[in-house]
Amino acid sequence: MSIFKSHITRMSAYSPPLEGRDPHQHLLLDFNERTLPVSEQVKQALINYINDDRLQVYPSYGDLTGKIANYAGVNEPRVMITNGSDQGIDIIIRAACTEGDEIIIPAPTFAMYYQCANIEKLHIIEPDYTRETGFPVNAVLDAITAKTRLIVLANPNNPTGTQVQREDILTIARAAPDTALLVDECYFEYSRATVADAVITHPNILITRTFSKTWGLPSIRLGYVISHPDNIRTLLNIRGPYDVNQFAVVAVSAALDHPEYTRQYVREVMGVSKPLFEQFLERQAIPFWPSAANFIWAFPGNPEVIEQHLRRHGILVRPKPDLTGRKGLRITLGDIAQTHQLIERIQEGLAIAGAA
Ligand SMILES: Cc1ncc(COP(=O)(O)O)c(C=O)c1O
């Protein structure tokens, strides 16, 4: 007999394939990360912090929440900082749901939602995204029952890249006013789509965001929740006082002082690299899902051959099957030079697959 709850012992760990990834050896296009290092100002702020001999002191957050609120264009009481957006997701699910409740999670999507839902023993309902029609708004509306405590949607969604229309989000929020609606805006800086301005008129909306994907700081773990101040006060009852570490505070504060560094990267990825890659896929007649984020889910005829060829040349991408089991590759876009390199290697891979 286990000392733990039986459903927890039966679960498996959420363990993404991180082993062996090395930015000095690989072009990392497998985790939707920023592909270039952070600014010198962020590095210097971290070095200064270490040299200032404060590591023996517990973290203190100073004006960071206010600074993030200012960046997000909302009032400070609407923001809670978290240890990555993963923690925001976890806290929201724990705060909103109890065992046996229903949670609607349109699929396929980000694995963390399932992990948190399974820990709480929730009953998961999964309407399907499709490449042709995108977010299944009607299926989500139809799935809402008196037992639905939470609806999760990522905007844009991972791995599909699908953008969810603002009106669809607000329609769902209004259709289930006593149900929490988690809107994961992890890739907000790429898509620019947000409902942050609607959290007062729609107090069941809880938004999670992160400094992991655009700002290039997944290693220091900083995310934030935007919601009605009453919700933020409740969620703060769960978050620990030191869950966000001081490196995150220092790095993000410095990054926010120099937003142009991030904006420039976003412009290059979304304005040049992504259209370049989409045109390449179209020329090669490789199907892909329309994406509003910094990644594309593509379905070449021989995904294994392409993936292995890329890997042999130091480029890592993420194999992801769709709901029918068809294998695809989720590919992060980087800067222009990296995108040319990617295209060249895929072209070689296609030639190898064609000759086989
Ligand atoms: C949709 C989505 N939400 C959240 C996260 C987690 O981000 P963080 O590093 O802030 O925990 C990811 C990471 O892949 C993601 O794709």
mmCIF file of N, CA, C and O and ligand atoms in Angstrom, residues 84-86 89 110 113 154 158 184 186-187 210 212-213 221, ligand 1:
data_model
loop_
_atom_site.group_PDB
_atom_site.id
_atom_site.type_symbol
_atom_site.label_atom_id
_atom_site.label_comp_id
_atom_site.label_asym_id
_atom_site.label_seq_id
_atom_site.Cartn_x
_atom_site.Cartn_y
_atom_site.Cartn_z
ATOM 1 N N GLY A 84 6.933 30.919 -13.436
ATOM 2 C CA GLY A 84 6.566 30.463 -14.779
ATOM 3 C C GLY A 84 5.054 30.482 -14.916
ATOM 4 O O GLY A 84 4.337 30.553 -13.907
ATOM 5 N N SER A 85 4.563 30.445 -16.167
ATOM 6 C CA SER A 85 3.099 30.396 -16.275
ATOM 7 C C SER A 85 2.585 29.025 -15.873
ATOM 8 O O SER A 85 1.418 28.870 -15.516
ATOM 9 N N ASP A 86 3.441 28.013 -15.881
ATOM 10 C CA ASP A 86 3.030 26.691 -15.375
ATOM 11 C C ASP A 86 2.446 26.816 -13.963
ATOM 12 O O ASP A 86 1.458 26.172 -13.636
ATOM 13 N N ILE A 89 -1.037 28.315 -14.085
ATOM 14 C CA ILE A 89 -2.013 27.303 -14.530
ATOM 15 C C ILE A 89 -2.369 26.384 -13.358
ATOM 16 O O ILE A 89 -3.545 26.129 -13.076
ATOM 17 N N PHE A 110 -1.456 22.044 -24.845
ATOM 18 C CA PHE A 110 -0.296 22.004 -23.970
ATOM 19 C C PHE A 110 -0.486 20.975 -22.836
ATOM 20 O O PHE A 110 -1.517 20.977 -22.155
ATOM 21 N N TYR A 113 -1.844 21.333 -18.792
ATOM 22 C CA TYR A 113 -3.251 21.406 -18.346
ATOM 23 C C TYR A 113 -3.726 20.029 -17.879
ATOM 24 O O TYR A 113 -4.435 19.912 -16.876
ATOM 25 N N ALA A 154 -5.775 28.050 -24.943
ATOM 26 C CA ALA A 154 -4.504 28.738 -25.174
ATOM 27 C C ALA A 154 -4.676 29.592 -26.419
ATOM 28 O O ALA A 154 -5.161 29.115 -27.444
ATOM 29 N N ASN A 158 -0.926 25.799 -28.501
ATOM 30 C CA ASN A 158 0.270 24.982 -28.740
ATOM 31 C C ASN A 158 -0.170 23.518 -28.744
ATOM 32 O O ASN A 158 -0.817 23.113 -27.787
ATOM 33 N N ASP A 184 -4.731 31.166 -21.769
ATOM 34 C CA ASP A 184 -3.274 31.092 -21.689
ATOM 35 C C ASP A 184 -2.689 31.912 -22.843
ATOM 36 O O ASP A 184 -2.765 31.513 -24.008
ATOM 37 N N CYS A 186 0.473 32.618 -23.445
ATOM 38 C CA CYS A 186 1.910 32.349 -23.389
ATOM 39 C C CYS A 186 2.665 33.008 -24.553
ATOM 40 O O CYS A 186 3.786 33.465 -24.399
ATOM 41 N N TYR A 187 2.019 33.046 -25.725
ATOM 42 C CA TYR A 187 2.682 33.562 -26.938
ATOM 43 C C TYR A 187 2.146 34.940 -27.323
ATOM 44 O O TYR A 187 2.180 35.318 -28.492
ATOM 45 N N THR A 210 3.823 34.786 -19.755
ATOM 46 C CA THR A 210 5.160 34.332 -19.353
ATOM 47 C C THR A 210 6.276 35.195 -19.940
ATOM 48 O O THR A 210 6.070 35.864 -20.960
ATOM 49 N N SER A 212 8.949 33.454 -20.681
ATOM 50 C CA SER A 212 9.738 32.330 -21.201
ATOM 51 C C SER A 212 9.944 32.385 -22.708
ATOM 52 O O SER A 212 10.999 32.037 -23.210
ATOM 53 N N LYS A 213 8.907 32.764 -23.459
ATOM 54 C CA LYS A 213 8.931 32.458 -24.887
ATOM 55 C C LYS A 213 9.460 33.591 -25.762
ATOM 56 O O LYS A 213 10.140 33.342 -26.738
ATOM 57 N N ARG A 221 12.227 31.308 -14.910
ATOM 58 C CA ARG A 221 10.867 30.998 -14.492
ATOM 59 C C ARG A 221 10.102 32.203 -13.982
ATOM 60 O O ARG A 221 9.992 32.426 -12.782
HETATM 61 C C1 LIG B 1 0.660 27.192 -24.201
HETATM 62 C C2 LIG B 1 1.737 27.192 -23.172
HETATM 63 N N1 LIG B 1 1.474 27.630 -21.934
HETATM 64 C C3 LIG B 1 2.415 27.659 -20.971
HETATM 65 C C4 LIG B 1 3.697 27.211 -21.218
HETATM 66 C C5 LIG B 1 4.691 27.186 -20.084
HETATM 67 O O1 LIG B 1 5.416 28.338 -20.010
HETATM 68 P P1 LIG B 1 6.303 28.700 -18.728
HETATM 69 O O2 LIG B 1 7.723 28.500 -19.111
HETATM 70 O O3 LIG B 1 5.965 30.131 -18.449
HETATM 71 O O4 LIG B 1 5.889 27.819 -17.590
HETATM 72 C C6 LIG B 1 4.024 26.720 -22.490
HETATM 73 C C7 LIG B 1 5.372 26.204 -22.771
HETATM 74 O O5 LIG B 1 5.620 25.498 -23.704
HETATM 75 C C8 LIG B 1 3.023 26.729 -23.487
HETATM 76 O O6 LIG B 1 3.267 26.297 -24.731
#
